[in-house]
PDB file of C-alpha atoms in Angstrom:
ATOM      1  CA  UNK A   1      -0.233   0.078  -0.194  1.00 45.00           C
ATOM      2  CA  UNK A   2       1.200   3.553  -0.937  1.00 51.00           C
ATOM      3  CA  UNK A   3       2.766   5.424   2.186  1.00 54.00           C
ATOM      4  CA  UNK A   4       0.216   8.258   0.897  1.00 56.00           C
ATOM      5  CA  UNK A   5      -2.462   6.191   1.642  1.00 59.00           C
ATOM      6  CA  UNK A   6      -1.546   5.158   4.932  1.00 66.00           C
ATOM      7  CA  UNK A   7      -3.200   6.059   8.215  1.00 72.00           C
ATOM      8  CA  UNK A   8      -2.166   9.183   9.953  1.00 73.00           C
ATOM      9  CA  UNK A   9      -0.986   8.134  13.796  1.00 80.00           C
ATOM     10  CA  UNK A  10      -3.698   8.911  16.286  1.00 82.00           C
ATOM     11  CA  UNK A  11      -3.474  12.647  17.553  1.00 82.00           C
ATOM     12  CA  UNK A  12      -2.202  13.321  21.355  1.00 84.00           C
ATOM     13  CA  UNK A  13      -4.489  14.022  24.058  1.00 91.00           C
ATOM     14  CA  UNK A  14      -4.036  17.338  24.602  1.00 93.00           C
ATOM     15  CA  UNK A  15      -5.076  18.277  20.470  1.00 95.00           C
ATOM     16  CA  UNK A  16      -7.707  15.193  20.476  1.00 95.00           C
ATOM     17  CA  UNK A  17      -9.603  16.649  23.179  1.00 95.00           C
ATOM     18  CA  UNK A  18      -9.488  20.353  21.739  1.00 96.00           C
ATOM     19  CA  UNK A  19     -10.757  18.982  18.477  1.00 95.00           C
ATOM     20  CA  UNK A  20     -14.058  16.856  19.781  1.00 95.00           C
ATOM     21  CA  UNK A  21     -15.114  19.867  21.953  1.00 96.00           C
ATOM     22  CA  UNK A  22     -14.237  22.431  18.756  1.00 95.00           C
ATOM     23  CA  UNK A  23     -16.746  20.708  17.151  1.00 95.00           C
ATOM     24  CA  UNK A  24     -17.718  22.248  13.805  1.00 94.00           C
ATOM     25  CA  UNK A  25     -16.400  25.490  15.301  1.00 96.00           C
ATOM     26  CA  UNK A  26     -13.290  27.482  13.903  1.00 97.00           C
ATOM     27  CA  UNK A  27     -10.231  28.982  15.159  1.00 98.00           C
ATOM     28  CA  UNK A  28     -10.424  32.595  14.586  1.00 98.00           C
ATOM     29  CA  UNK A  29      -6.398  33.982  15.246  1.00 98.00           C
ATOM     30  CA  UNK A  30      -7.695  38.188  16.008  1.00 97.00           C
ATOM     31  CA  UNK A  31      -5.104  41.232  16.457  1.00 96.00           C
ATOM     32  CA  UNK A  32      -2.407  43.600  15.313  1.00 93.00           C
ATOM     33  CA  UNK A  33      -0.582  43.174  12.048  1.00 87.00           C
ATOM     34  CA  UNK A  34       3.021  41.726  12.693  1.00 87.00           C
ATOM     35  CA  UNK A  35       1.506  40.023  15.522  1.00 91.00           C
ATOM     36  CA  UNK A  36       2.296  36.841  13.891  1.00 92.00           C
ATOM     37  CA  UNK A  37      -1.206  35.450  13.247  1.00 94.00           C
ATOM     38  CA  UNK A  38      -0.484  33.878   9.912  1.00 93.00           C
ATOM     39  CA  UNK A  39       3.304  32.222  11.151  1.00 94.00           C
ATOM     40  CA  UNK A  40       1.278  31.028  14.569  1.00 96.00           C
ATOM     41  CA  UNK A  41      -2.055  29.880  12.721  1.00 97.00           C
ATOM     42  CA  UNK A  42      -0.432  27.658  10.600  1.00 97.00           C
ATOM     43  CA  UNK A  43       1.635  25.963  13.307  1.00 97.00           C
ATOM     44  CA  UNK A  44      -1.459  25.438  15.063  1.00 97.00           C
ATOM     45  CA  UNK A  45      -3.644  23.936  12.720  1.00 97.00           C
ATOM     46  CA  UNK A  46      -1.067  21.472  11.735  1.00 96.00           C
ATOM     47  CA  UNK A  47      -0.551  20.055  15.116  1.00 96.00           C
ATOM     48  CA  UNK A  48      -4.595  20.076  14.817  1.00 97.00           C
ATOM     49  CA  UNK A  49      -4.765  18.755  11.678  1.00 96.00           C
ATOM     50  CA  UNK A  50      -7.155  21.452  10.473  1.00 97.00           C
ATOM     51  CA  UNK A  51      -6.943  23.396   7.276  1.00 97.00           C
ATOM     52  CA  UNK A  52      -5.452  26.844   7.661  1.00 97.00           C
ATOM     53  CA  UNK A  53      -6.886  30.287   5.819  1.00 96.00           C
ATOM     54  CA  UNK A  54      -4.990  33.601   6.254  1.00 95.00           C
ATOM     55  CA  UNK A  55      -8.342  36.013   5.586  1.00 94.00           C
ATOM     56  CA  UNK A  56      -5.877  38.501   3.278  1.00 91.00           C
ATOM     57  CA  UNK A  57      -5.208  35.579   1.295  1.00 93.00           C
ATOM     58  CA  UNK A  58      -8.629  34.879   0.632  1.00 94.00           C
ATOM     59  CA  UNK A  59      -9.968  38.407  -0.018  1.00 92.00           C
ATOM     60  CA  UNK A  60      -6.832  38.882  -2.876  1.00 92.00           C
ATOM     61  CA  UNK A  61      -8.179  36.315  -4.145  1.00 93.00           C
ATOM     62  CA  UNK A  62     -11.760  37.163  -4.452  1.00 89.00           C
ATOM     63  CA  UNK A  63     -11.212  40.519  -5.523  1.00 89.00           C
ATOM     64  CA  UNK A  64      -8.600  39.837  -8.357  1.00 92.00           C
ATOM     65  CA  UNK A  65      -5.324  42.501  -6.699  1.00 91.00           C
ATOM     66  CA  UNK A  66      -3.358  42.352  -4.169  1.00 90.00           C
ATOM     67  CA  UNK A  67      -4.788  44.611  -0.510  1.00 88.00           C
ATOM     68  CA  UNK A  68      -2.726  47.548  -1.337  1.00 86.00           C
ATOM     69  CA  UNK A  69      -3.995  47.781  -4.213  1.00 90.00           C
ATOM     70  CA  UNK A  70      -7.701  47.320  -3.184  1.00 92.00           C
ATOM     71  CA  UNK A  71      -6.978  50.191  -0.523  1.00 88.00           C
ATOM     72  CA  UNK A  72      -5.604  52.302  -2.984  1.00 88.00           C
ATOM     73  CA  UNK A  73      -7.971  51.927  -5.879  1.00 92.00           C
ATOM     74  CA  UNK A  74     -11.343  51.150  -4.026  1.00 92.00           C
ATOM     75  CA  UNK A  75     -10.775  52.408  -0.870  1.00 90.00           C
ATOM     76  CA  UNK A  76     -10.606  51.184   3.174  1.00 87.00           C
ATOM     77  CA  UNK A  77     -14.438  51.072   3.185  1.00 89.00           C
ATOM     78  CA  UNK A  78     -14.929  48.178   0.209  1.00 91.00           C
ATOM     79  CA  UNK A  79     -12.414  46.775   1.654  1.00 90.00           C
ATOM     80  CA  UNK A  80     -13.507  46.390   4.691  1.00 89.00           C
ATOM     81  CA  UNK A  81     -17.023  45.624   3.541  1.00 91.00           C
ATOM     82  CA  UNK A  82     -15.298  42.403   0.784  1.00 91.00           C
ATOM     83  CA  UNK A  83     -13.727  41.392   4.458  1.00 92.00           C
ATOM     84  CA  UNK A  84     -16.558  41.232   6.248  1.00 93.00           C
ATOM     85  CA  UNK A  85     -18.633  39.024   3.309  1.00 93.00           C
ATOM     86  CA  UNK A  86     -15.119  36.339   3.302  1.00 94.00           C
ATOM     87  CA  UNK A  87     -14.465  35.773   6.768  1.00 95.00           C
ATOM     88  CA  UNK A  88     -18.167  35.230   6.849  1.00 95.00           C
ATOM     89  CA  UNK A  89     -17.862  32.111   4.175  1.00 94.00           C
ATOM     90  CA  UNK A  90     -15.177  30.880   5.736  1.00 95.00           C
ATOM     91  CA  UNK A  91     -16.792  30.640   9.218  1.00 95.00           C
ATOM     92  CA  UNK A  92     -19.545  28.794   7.345  1.00 93.00           C
ATOM     93  CA  UNK A  93     -17.393  25.851   6.288  1.00 91.00           C
ATOM     94  CA  UNK A  94     -16.845  24.278   9.004  1.00 81.00           C
ATOM     95  CA  UNK A  95     -13.655  23.967  11.539  1.00 95.00           C
ATOM     96  CA  UNK A  96     -10.584  25.687  10.727  1.00 97.00           C
ATOM     97  CA  UNK A  97      -7.554  27.705  11.920  1.00 98.00           C
ATOM     98  CA  UNK A  98      -8.764  31.157  10.489  1.00 98.00           C
ATOM     99  CA  UNK A  99      -5.898  33.972  10.773  1.00 97.00           C
ATOM    100  CA  UNK A 100      -7.884  37.373  10.043  1.00 96.00           C
ATOM    101  CA  UNK A 101      -6.734  41.218   9.545  1.00 91.00           C
ATOM    102  CA  UNK A 102      -5.468  43.958  12.123  1.00 91.00           C
ATOM    103  CA  UNK A 103      -9.030  45.339  11.653  1.00 92.00           C
ATOM    104  CA  UNK A 104     -11.296  42.291  11.193  1.00 94.00           C
ATOM    105  CA  UNK A 105     -12.403  42.363  14.980  1.00 96.00           C
ATOM    106  CA  UNK A 106     -13.421  45.766  14.839  1.00 95.00           C
ATOM    107  CA  UNK A 107     -16.308  45.904  12.946  1.00 93.00           C
ATOM    108  CA  UNK A 108     -19.546  44.208  14.662  1.00 94.00           C
ATOM    109  CA  UNK A 109     -21.129  42.348  12.463  1.00 93.00           C
ATOM    110  CA  UNK A 110     -17.771  40.124  12.006  1.00 94.00           C
ATOM    111  CA  UNK A 111     -17.363  40.213  16.083  1.00 95.00           C
ATOM    112  CA  UNK A 112     -20.973  38.710  16.322  1.00 95.00           C
ATOM    113  CA  UNK A 113     -20.356  36.493  13.122  1.00 95.00           C
ATOM    114  CA  UNK A 114     -16.875  34.745  14.902  1.00 96.00           C
ATOM    115  CA  UNK A 115     -18.652  35.131  18.641  1.00 96.00           C
ATOM    116  CA  UNK A 116     -21.457  32.328  17.077  1.00 95.00           C
ATOM    117  CA  UNK A 117     -18.985  30.648  15.034  1.00 96.00           C
ATOM    118  CA  UNK A 118     -15.846  30.342  16.164  1.00 97.00           C
ATOM    119  CA  UNK A 119     -13.388  30.313  19.051  1.00 98.00           C
ATOM    120  CA  UNK A 120     -11.725  33.983  19.095  1.00 98.00           C
ATOM    121  CA  UNK A 121      -8.011  34.168  19.843  1.00 98.00           C
ATOM    122  CA  UNK A 122      -6.192  37.121  20.430  1.00 98.00           C
ATOM    123  CA  UNK A 123      -2.312  37.726  19.900  1.00 97.00           C
ATOM    124  CA  UNK A 124      -1.297  40.462  21.932  1.00 96.00           C
ATOM    125  CA  UNK A 125       1.578  42.319  20.631  1.00 94.00           C
ATOM    126  CA  UNK A 126       3.548  45.295  22.014  1.00 92.00           C
ATOM    127  CA  UNK A 127       3.941  48.467  19.574  1.00 90.00           C
ATOM    128  CA  UNK A 128       8.244  47.706  19.710  1.00 89.00           C
ATOM    129  CA  UNK A 129       7.468  43.900  18.962  1.00 90.00           C
ATOM    130  CA  UNK A 130       5.061  44.614  15.632  1.00 88.00           C
ATOM    131  CA  UNK A 131       7.432  47.867  14.385  1.00 85.00           C
ATOM    132  CA  UNK A 132      10.122  45.561  14.318  1.00 83.00           C
ATOM    133  CA  UNK A 133       8.246  42.857  12.324  1.00 78.00           C
ATOM    134  CA  UNK A 134       6.685  44.613   9.922  1.00 77.00           C
ATOM    135  CA  UNK A 135       9.662  47.918   9.443  1.00 69.00           C
ATOM    136  CA  UNK A 136      10.459  46.885   6.117  1.00 58.00           C
ATOM    137  CA  UNK A 137       7.266  44.870   4.203  1.00 57.00           C
ATOM    138  CA  UNK A 138       5.516  47.742   2.011  1.00 52.00           C
ATOM    139  CA  UNK A 139       1.934  45.775   2.363  1.00 54.00           C
ATOM    140  CA  UNK A 140       1.013  46.986   5.055  1.00 58.00           C
ATOM    141  CA  UNK A 141      -1.169  50.020   3.593  1.00 56.00           C
ATOM    142  CA  UNK A 142      -2.199  51.686   6.701  1.00 54.00           C
ATOM    143  CA  UNK A 143       1.437  52.062   7.955  1.00 59.00           C
ATOM    144  CA  UNK A 144       2.289  53.652   3.851  1.00 62.00           C
ATOM    145  CA  UNK A 145       2.948  57.349   6.128  1.00 64.00           C
ATOM    146  CA  UNK A 146       5.301  59.697   7.254  1.00 62.00           C
ATOM    147  CA  UNK A 147       5.145  58.542  11.103  1.00 74.00           C
ATOM    148  CA  UNK A 148       4.031  54.466  10.832  1.00 77.00           C
ATOM    149  CA  UNK A 149       5.255  53.996  14.963  1.00 83.00           C
ATOM    150  CA  UNK A 150       2.770  56.472  15.528  1.00 87.00           C
ATOM    151  CA  UNK A 151       0.048  55.170  13.484  1.00 85.00           C
ATOM    152  CA  UNK A 152       1.162  51.526  15.244  1.00 87.00           C
ATOM    153  CA  UNK A 153       0.574  53.456  18.512  1.00 90.00           C
ATOM    154  CA  UNK A 154      -2.926  54.645  17.704  1.00 91.00           C
ATOM    155  CA  UNK A 155      -4.630  51.554  16.028  1.00 91.00           C
ATOM    156  CA  UNK A 156      -3.443  49.695  19.263  1.00 93.00           C
ATOM    157  CA  UNK A 157      -5.078  52.462  20.902  1.00 95.00           C
ATOM    158  CA  UNK A 158      -7.923  51.843  18.995  1.00 95.00           C
ATOM    159  CA  UNK A 159      -7.625  48.389  18.371  1.00 95.00           C
ATOM    160  CA  UNK A 160      -6.651  46.880  21.948  1.00 96.00           C
ATOM    161  CA  UNK A 161      -9.752  47.944  24.180  1.00 96.00           C
ATOM    162  CA  UNK A 162     -12.177  45.467  21.112  1.00 97.00           C
ATOM    163  CA  UNK A 163      -9.187  42.912  20.672  1.00 97.00           C
ATOM    164  CA  UNK A 164     -10.069  41.931  24.693  1.00 97.00           C
ATOM    165  CA  UNK A 165     -13.248  40.822  23.843  1.00 97.00           C
ATOM    166  CA  UNK A 166     -11.978  37.967  22.376  1.00 97.00           C
ATOM    167  CA  UNK A 167     -12.207  34.613  24.178  1.00 97.00           C
ATOM    168  CA  UNK A 168      -8.639  34.026  24.655  1.00 98.00           C
ATOM    169  CA  UNK A 169      -5.408  36.097  24.915  1.00 97.00           C
ATOM    170  CA  UNK A 170      -2.062  34.878  24.392  1.00 97.00           C
ATOM    171  CA  UNK A 171       1.054  37.328  23.923  1.00 95.00           C
ATOM    172  CA  UNK A 172       3.032  37.130  20.956  1.00 93.00           C
ATOM    173  CA  UNK A 173       6.282  38.140  21.868  1.00 90.00           C
ATOM    174  CA  UNK A 174      10.188  37.047  20.535  1.00 86.00           C
ATOM    175  CA  UNK A 175      10.456  33.681  21.624  1.00 90.00           C
ATOM    176  CA  UNK A 176      10.244  30.193  19.424  1.00 92.00           C
ATOM    177  CA  UNK A 177       7.016  30.198  17.484  1.00 93.00           C
ATOM    178  CA  UNK A 178       6.387  26.504  18.904  1.00 94.00           C
ATOM    179  CA  UNK A 179       6.848  28.336  22.576  1.00 95.00           C
ATOM    180  CA  UNK A 180       3.489  30.228  21.400  1.00 96.00           C
ATOM    181  CA  UNK A 181       1.700  27.508  19.367  1.00 97.00           C
ATOM    182  CA  UNK A 182       1.819  25.347  22.907  1.00 96.00           C
ATOM    183  CA  UNK A 183       0.171  28.140  24.952  1.00 97.00           C
ATOM    184  CA  UNK A 184      -2.364  28.556  22.589  1.00 97.00           C
ATOM    185  CA  UNK A 185      -3.029  25.129  22.697  1.00 97.00           C
ATOM    186  CA  UNK A 186      -3.358  24.932  26.430  1.00 96.00           C
ATOM    187  CA  UNK A 187      -5.548  27.905  26.671  1.00 97.00           C
ATOM    188  CA  UNK A 188      -7.886  26.488  24.103  1.00 97.00           C
ATOM    189  CA  UNK A 189      -7.700  22.929  26.317  1.00 96.00           C
ATOM    190  CA  UNK A 190      -8.474  24.790  28.970  1.00 96.00           C
ATOM    191  CA  UNK A 191     -11.261  27.293  27.514  1.00 96.00           C
ATOM    192  CA  UNK A 192     -13.051  24.381  25.393  1.00 95.00           C
ATOM    193  CA  UNK A 193     -12.527  21.603  28.197  1.00 92.00           C
ATOM    194  CA  UNK A 194     -12.805  23.222  31.462  1.00 86.00           C
ATOM    195  CA  UNK A 195      -9.367  21.583  32.711  1.00 58.00           C
ATOM    196  CA  UNK A 196      -5.981  21.944  31.526  1.00 45.00           C
ATOM    197  CA  UNK A 197      -2.242  22.661  32.368  1.00 43.00           C
ATOM    198  CA  UNK A 198      -2.309  26.136  31.386  1.00 40.00           C
ATOM    199  CA  UNK A 199       0.875  28.337  32.367  1.00 39.00           C
ATOM    200  CA  UNK A 200       0.492  31.432  34.651  1.00 37.00           C
ATOM    201  CA  UNK A 201      -0.861  34.134  32.836  1.00 37.00           C
ATOM    202  CA  UNK A 202       2.681  35.958  33.346  1.00 36.00           C
ATOM    203  CA  UNK A 203       4.243  32.613  30.758  1.00 46.00           C
ATOM    204  CA  UNK A 204       2.219  34.951  28.295  1.00 54.00           C
ATOM    205  CA  UNK A 205      -1.588  33.106  28.700  1.00 50.00           C
ATOM    206  CA  UNK A 206      -4.747  34.758  29.717  1.00 50.00           C
ATOM    207  CA  UNK A 207      -8.347  33.187  29.720  1.00 46.00           C
ATOM    208  CA  UNK A 208     -11.234  35.345  30.672  1.00 46.00           C
ATOM    209  CA  UNK A 209     -13.247  34.477  33.683  1.00 37.00           C
TER     210      UNK A 209
END
C-alpha cells in the first residue's frame, strides 16, 4: 500500500480533546499586523490537523488584486465590506484555523459572527515588537505614512479595547514560535474542556473568567 494511503497516527490527547470539544467551530486568530497570526496559525492548524486559511489571501483571490491595490483603487471602506463577507463565508465552512487582518475584529457584525461560529484568540503584541516585524514591509497600507510608529500606537489604542473581548489572549513576543503554539493549545484546552495544564498569565496566557 502506498505511503500516502497509510493512516495518520492518533493525535496526542490534548489536541484530540480540543478537536472533540471544538466541533464545527473555527479557531480565529485576531490582533494587530505583525502579531504572528499567519505564522502561528499555520503551526496551530498543523498540530490540530485542521485546514489553515489566511483571510487576507482569500480577500485578494476574491478581488483579483492585492490588498494595497484594493486600498488604492477602492478605499478602506470597500475593503472592509469585502473582508466581512469573506470571513462570514469562511466561518460557514466548518472547523479550521483562520488568521484575520488587524482591522477585521473591529467590525461588530464580524465579531458577532465569530462569537457565534468560532473561538477567538487574540495574539497580543506590543508596539516595539510590531514595528520590528513590519518596518521593512511594503504590503501594509495603513503604515504608508510619514510616522508609521505613531500610526501603530494609535491603532493599538483604538483596537486593544476591542481585541480584549476575544475568548482567549496569548502574548506574542520574541520567543520560539512553537512555544506560542503550545500556549495557544493549552489555553484552548482550558477554555474548551474546562481543565488543562495552562501556564500562569505571566507566561503569556490569559483566559478570561
